[in-house]
Each structure stands twice: as structure tokens, then as C-alpha cells.
């Protein structure tokens, strides 16, 4: 049988460029925007589709990068995933989303599975870390970039943020509004975000002139866990502000406030953290500390591209600063 499938050479001839330029344009590696547009138009006219398997075998690459997180439904990770895809896709990479589970052991096992060669690299945002996980990342056969904990002292590329400082900004904002009875709703303290945000709250609690400070730890960073923990916190009475360790906990807290017949922000002002799309469209819209989810995703993807081209490239550490976004839940503009 004779195949009628268009070839890369035919695309090059139609576009009027060299075979090498055609390959670069289709695979997003070093071609100008004008060249990419010209070659892709020719490919579309001819109905050309790349032979992904053949390309992988020739180059000994899968052109896949794993993005591994504890909860693939968390809106923070969804925003990161979009940003990672935007950076990697023009270079011919697909993003494979994977669940690490919520323990350091399950994440360690996933990193160890990189030996099977199913991806060219991994961007991972572990909820919990330990020395075994760090050693496994250091010994991984493909590049691994960590979003979350800064690991500059371990020779691992990472993209981190100052969530402790972000909590401080939220508390100071509430204090400036005249709120003097502040409650803190955190997630599990044995997690990377939980520990950092607890440090931030403990530091700022000693700075402000508060009449009362109270705390409660939720079993997870979810809406349901936030609702349950906020009920316990509010049952002790007397609070006029709640600082939540993420937006999902904050949304659960607002539900708990309303159950008591109180209003947000008139009776209780509420802040979140992560500045998710869900928090922005919620009613009332959520005052939240942005930790640059999109920026962190893009930064991690750019590091991954560098490491994919040069596995011996020195480890990089990037920090994205927090930014308080004031909205309705603390009395901001509608």
C-alpha cells in the first residue's frame, strides 16, 4: 500500500525553507515567530502530522514533562498547570498531570518511578518533604524542579514564595481596619505550607495590639475542612476577623460565619491566601494574598527547559513575592 501521509520534506518545500528550519519551527526550538507561522500554515495545508513516536526514538526523548501535586483539583495547581503548559507547549512538550498523594513517602515513590523513562523531567509541588524525598530528587535520572520549599542548600532547582510574609500582610491589613480580635485558621502543621504560614502568624501576632488571638488547625486545606475548623474556632466566640491559610479554608470559614447569622465583612472580616479564581468570583469576593501561582508555574517551566537542554546546568532558586489583593470580604471595593 502507498501512504499518502505528508512528509516533513514536503512541508519544507511548501514553506520554501530548509528541512532543519521546518523541524525547528514545528517543534518550537529556535525558530522566529514568522517562521513558525509560515511552516505551520504549510503543514496545515498538507495535513501534516508529526510522527511523535519516531521523533522520540530518534532523539531518545519522550517530550513529556510530569507535573505532580497532592491534589489535582486544588485551583492553585490548576493555575500552575496552565502556566507550565503555556511555556512548554511551544517547545513541543506535553504536560502529564500526576497525583503524588499527601505523604512524603508517596511522593518519594513517584519520583523513584522516573527511572522507567516515561517523562523527560518532573515539576513537583510536594505537600510534605523529608530527607528520603530530597535524596531521591537529587539522584533522579531526569531533571526535577520543586515548587514550594526553597532547596538552595541541597543543590535542587526550586521556585518558592514567602507565604509567612503573606500571612503577616493579611494580619496587618486587618489590624489597620480596626480589627482587634483575630483568629487564624491553618492547615496541617506538618506540611510545608502549614508550617510556613504558622511561622508567619506567630511572628506578626506579637507585633500587633490585639485584644484577642485564637487559632485552629484544619485537617486539610479544603473547603470542608475549613468549615469544620472554623465552626470550632467561632464557637469560642469574640472574633471580628479570620485569617485563613488558603482560599479554600477561607470559603469554608465564610460559610461558618453565616451559619451563626453573622455577616462578612460587617461582623467578621475574612482573608484567604493564594488569590485563586474561585476566591475572586465568590460572594463576597475574597481578600487574599497572591503567592504568584502563575508566575511560579512559568518560572519552574523555564528552569525545566534549561535543564532539558543542559542537564548539567547549575541548580536555580527563584522566589516569588506575596501581594495582598483587597476585596469585599474585608470591606474592599465591590
XYZ file of C-alpha atoms in Angstrom:
334
model
C 0.000 0.000 0.000
C 1.207 3.528 -0.774
C 0.999 6.050 2.050
C -0.456 9.457 1.217
C 0.681 10.957 4.502
C 2.546 14.250 4.030
C 6.217 14.252 4.947
C 8.371 16.819 6.692
C 10.262 17.340 3.418
C 7.020 18.217 1.615
C 6.166 20.745 4.329
C 9.634 22.298 3.945
C 9.179 22.564 0.180
C 5.721 24.109 0.524
C 7.007 26.658 3.057
C 10.112 27.372 0.992
C 12.555 26.816 3.847
C 15.157 24.233 4.768
C 14.331 20.905 6.361
C 16.169 21.906 9.539
C 14.235 25.183 9.806
C 10.981 23.308 9.302
C 11.797 20.902 12.102
C 12.720 23.742 14.466
C 9.550 25.651 13.637
C 7.275 22.666 14.243
C 8.981 21.708 17.472
C 9.330 25.209 18.911
C 13.108 25.203 19.237
C 14.812 28.350 17.996
C 12.587 29.455 15.103
C 11.267 33.010 14.728
C 7.518 33.664 15.127
C 7.244 34.465 11.429
C 8.972 31.198 10.509
C 6.732 29.213 12.864
C 3.606 30.742 11.334
C 4.811 30.087 7.787
C 5.746 26.461 8.417
C 2.638 25.628 10.405
C 0.456 27.102 7.664
C 2.181 24.819 5.140
C 1.751 21.828 7.443
C -1.952 22.586 7.821
C -2.415 22.843 4.059
C -0.797 19.452 3.540
C -2.454 17.783 6.528
C 0.945 17.003 8.020
C 1.116 15.476 11.494
C 4.387 14.801 13.269
C 5.481 11.243 13.914
C 5.793 11.643 17.678
C 6.950 8.075 18.287
C 9.619 8.246 15.605
C 10.808 11.590 16.879
C 11.050 10.266 20.422
C 13.049 7.246 19.305
C 15.434 9.328 17.217
C 16.095 11.903 19.923
C 15.750 9.490 22.867
C 13.229 11.812 24.472
C 9.549 11.422 25.329
C 8.722 15.155 25.027
C 6.636 14.762 28.157
C 7.074 16.578 31.483
C 5.213 15.433 34.594
C 3.520 17.947 36.869
C 2.994 16.174 40.179
C 0.852 17.593 43.004
C -1.019 16.281 46.042
C -4.475 17.455 44.960
C -5.074 17.887 41.233
C -8.425 19.560 41.983
C -6.908 22.418 44.001
C -7.362 25.639 41.975
C -3.804 26.743 42.800
C -2.396 23.726 40.991
C -4.777 24.221 38.076
C -3.403 27.739 37.575
C 0.165 26.423 37.807
C -0.607 23.696 35.277
C -1.925 26.212 32.754
C 1.171 28.359 33.158
C 3.511 25.368 32.784
C 1.694 24.273 29.628
C 1.931 27.775 28.134
C 5.719 27.709 28.491
C 6.400 24.093 27.499
C 3.916 23.534 24.656
C 5.648 25.852 22.134
C 8.766 23.719 22.619
C 6.949 20.512 21.742
C 6.399 19.212 25.291
C 3.195 17.745 26.692
C 2.343 18.159 30.373
C 1.315 14.967 32.183
C -0.527 15.724 35.435
C 0.009 13.229 38.258
C -1.086 12.863 41.886
C 1.659 12.492 44.486
C -0.615 11.660 47.403
C -0.340 13.654 50.613
C 2.675 11.926 52.188
C 6.396 12.330 51.623
C 6.627 8.558 51.092
C 4.120 8.515 48.233
C 5.902 11.453 46.587
C 9.244 9.662 47.004
C 7.872 6.587 45.243
C 6.607 8.705 42.363
C 9.994 10.408 41.950
C 11.687 6.998 42.059
C 9.465 5.842 39.178
C 11.249 8.338 36.927
C 13.767 5.549 36.338
C 11.244 3.977 33.962
C 11.796 6.820 31.489
C 8.181 7.813 30.921
C 8.956 11.568 31.061
C 11.915 13.842 30.366
C 11.509 15.729 33.629
C 9.216 16.459 36.551
C 7.903 19.610 38.185
C 6.683 18.631 41.636
C 4.937 20.568 44.406
C 5.119 18.266 47.434
C 2.827 18.864 50.391
C 5.311 17.184 52.729
C 9.046 16.595 52.369
C 11.675 14.574 54.209
C 15.308 13.609 53.692
C 14.422 10.475 51.683
C 12.419 12.526 49.198
C 15.202 15.074 48.848
C 17.784 12.327 48.219
C 15.532 10.753 45.595
C 15.186 14.087 43.800
C 18.962 14.597 43.900
C 19.513 11.146 42.357
C 16.715 11.310 39.768
C 17.785 10.347 36.222
C 15.919 13.319 34.726
C 15.630 16.969 35.866
C 13.289 17.683 38.779
C 12.130 21.187 39.725
C 10.386 21.744 43.068
C 7.649 24.332 43.552
C 7.215 25.142 47.221
C 10.090 24.721 49.628
C 13.346 26.519 48.848
C 16.105 23.921 48.443
C 19.100 26.068 47.551
C 21.235 24.303 50.160
C 20.538 20.865 48.631
C 21.521 21.529 45.017
C 17.907 21.228 43.771
C 16.219 23.747 41.485
C 13.225 25.279 43.213
C 10.635 28.036 42.951
C 9.413 29.256 46.325
C 7.353 32.049 47.827
C 7.203 33.921 51.117
C 3.879 32.661 52.450
C 4.935 33.551 56.006
C 5.310 37.160 54.927
C 1.965 36.913 53.136
C 0.196 35.921 56.346
C 1.834 38.893 58.029
C 0.471 41.220 55.350
C -3.055 39.847 55.843
C -2.958 40.308 59.621
C -1.588 43.857 59.343
C -4.331 44.680 56.845
C -7.000 43.548 59.304
C -5.334 45.441 62.134
C -5.314 48.621 60.017
C -9.058 48.192 59.544
C -9.521 48.250 63.319
C -9.973 44.523 63.820
C -8.565 43.565 67.206
C -9.884 40.026 67.821
C -8.182 37.874 65.204
C -8.442 34.137 64.612
C -6.047 32.102 62.466
C -7.321 29.100 60.510
C -4.386 26.973 59.352
C -3.987 23.623 57.605
C -1.917 20.669 58.896
C 1.239 21.914 60.597
C 3.393 19.030 59.330
C 3.037 20.280 55.757
C 5.327 22.762 54.018
C 2.628 25.461 53.636
C 1.149 24.854 57.084
C 4.500 25.234 58.838
C 5.460 28.369 56.899
C 2.112 30.080 57.444
C 2.182 29.260 61.155
C 5.599 30.918 61.426
C 4.195 33.980 59.707
C 1.215 34.251 62.023
C 3.255 33.676 65.176
C 5.692 36.413 64.129
C 3.054 39.047 63.380
C 0.821 38.197 66.342
C 3.481 39.625 68.635
C 3.638 42.883 66.680
C 0.000 43.968 66.669
C -2.050 45.398 69.501
C -4.632 42.641 69.580
C -7.265 42.205 72.258
C -7.530 38.539 71.445
C -5.722 35.997 69.273
C -7.072 32.490 68.682
C -6.100 29.634 66.377
C -7.495 26.404 64.949
C -5.884 23.769 62.733
C -7.951 22.159 59.974
C -7.426 18.560 58.937
C -6.716 19.545 55.335
C -6.547 22.578 53.028
C -10.107 22.083 51.717
C -13.457 23.881 51.965
C -14.980 21.098 54.076
C -12.044 21.039 56.486
C -12.175 24.830 56.701
C -15.878 24.784 57.534
C -15.400 22.262 60.317
C -12.376 24.025 61.831
C -13.999 27.467 61.567
C -17.059 26.179 63.433
C -14.784 25.153 66.313
C -12.943 28.460 66.240
C -16.079 30.619 66.110
C -17.809 28.581 68.807
C -15.308 30.023 71.269
C -16.738 33.454 70.428
C -15.463 37.002 70.359
C -13.676 37.209 66.978
C -14.085 40.009 64.461
C -11.547 38.725 61.891
C -10.381 35.411 60.471
C -7.121 34.799 58.619
C -7.228 31.565 56.601
C -4.129 29.778 55.301
C -5.630 29.359 51.826
C -8.703 30.387 49.843
C -10.498 27.062 50.268
C -10.254 27.289 54.052
C -11.454 30.901 53.853
C -14.535 29.937 51.851
C -15.377 27.298 54.448
C -14.884 29.929 57.162
C -17.328 32.335 55.495
C -19.929 29.575 55.441
C -19.354 29.007 59.179
C -19.769 32.728 59.901
C -23.072 32.808 58.025
C -24.344 29.743 59.886
C -24.140 31.825 63.057
C -26.301 34.541 61.498
C -23.344 36.906 61.175
C -22.181 38.720 58.043
C -18.896 39.114 56.197
C -17.237 41.594 56.432
C -19.514 43.643 58.721
C -19.268 41.282 61.700
C -16.242 39.192 60.734
C -13.652 40.108 58.106
C -12.064 37.135 56.342
C -8.841 36.812 54.350
C -7.520 33.894 52.325
C -4.277 33.030 50.597
C -3.430 32.002 47.001
C -5.691 34.511 45.206
C -7.495 31.807 43.236
C -10.086 32.395 40.534
C -12.639 30.736 42.824
C -11.948 33.306 45.537
C -12.225 36.167 43.060
C -15.711 35.150 41.876
C -17.023 34.038 45.288
C -19.591 36.213 47.090
C -18.299 38.199 48.830
C -15.166 38.299 46.697
C -12.250 37.170 48.807
C -9.450 39.376 50.063
C -6.469 37.104 49.520
C -2.688 37.062 49.432
C -1.444 36.225 45.953
C 1.550 33.898 46.009
C 2.040 34.147 42.263
C 0.769 30.714 41.237
C 1.021 31.572 37.547
C 4.444 33.183 37.942
C 5.751 30.196 39.895
C 4.479 27.779 37.248
C 6.117 29.750 34.459
C 9.398 30.040 36.349
C 9.500 26.290 37.026
C 8.774 25.524 33.372
C 11.533 27.848 32.175
C 14.018 26.155 34.512
C 12.853 22.774 33.192
C 13.556 23.846 29.601
C 17.076 24.902 30.563
C 17.734 21.623 32.340
C 16.276 19.613 29.451
C 18.761 21.267 27.098
C 21.647 21.121 29.583
C 21.244 18.527 32.397
C 24.479 19.822 33.964
C 23.128 23.352 34.299
C 23.566 24.679 37.846
C 20.557 24.436 40.138
C 18.471 27.596 40.254
C 16.368 29.088 43.033
C 13.667 31.636 42.317
C 11.456 33.371 44.872
C 8.117 34.997 44.001
C 6.941 37.615 46.479
C 3.433 37.790 48.011
C 0.897 40.527 47.213
C -2.269 41.348 49.174
C -5.366 41.657 46.989
C -8.091 43.552 48.870
C -11.711 42.690 48.029
C -15.164 42.526 49.559
C -14.549 40.033 52.362
C -12.653 42.717 54.307
C -14.654 45.678 53.038
C -12.809 46.330 49.797
C -14.432 47.776 46.661
C -17.111 45.680 45.003
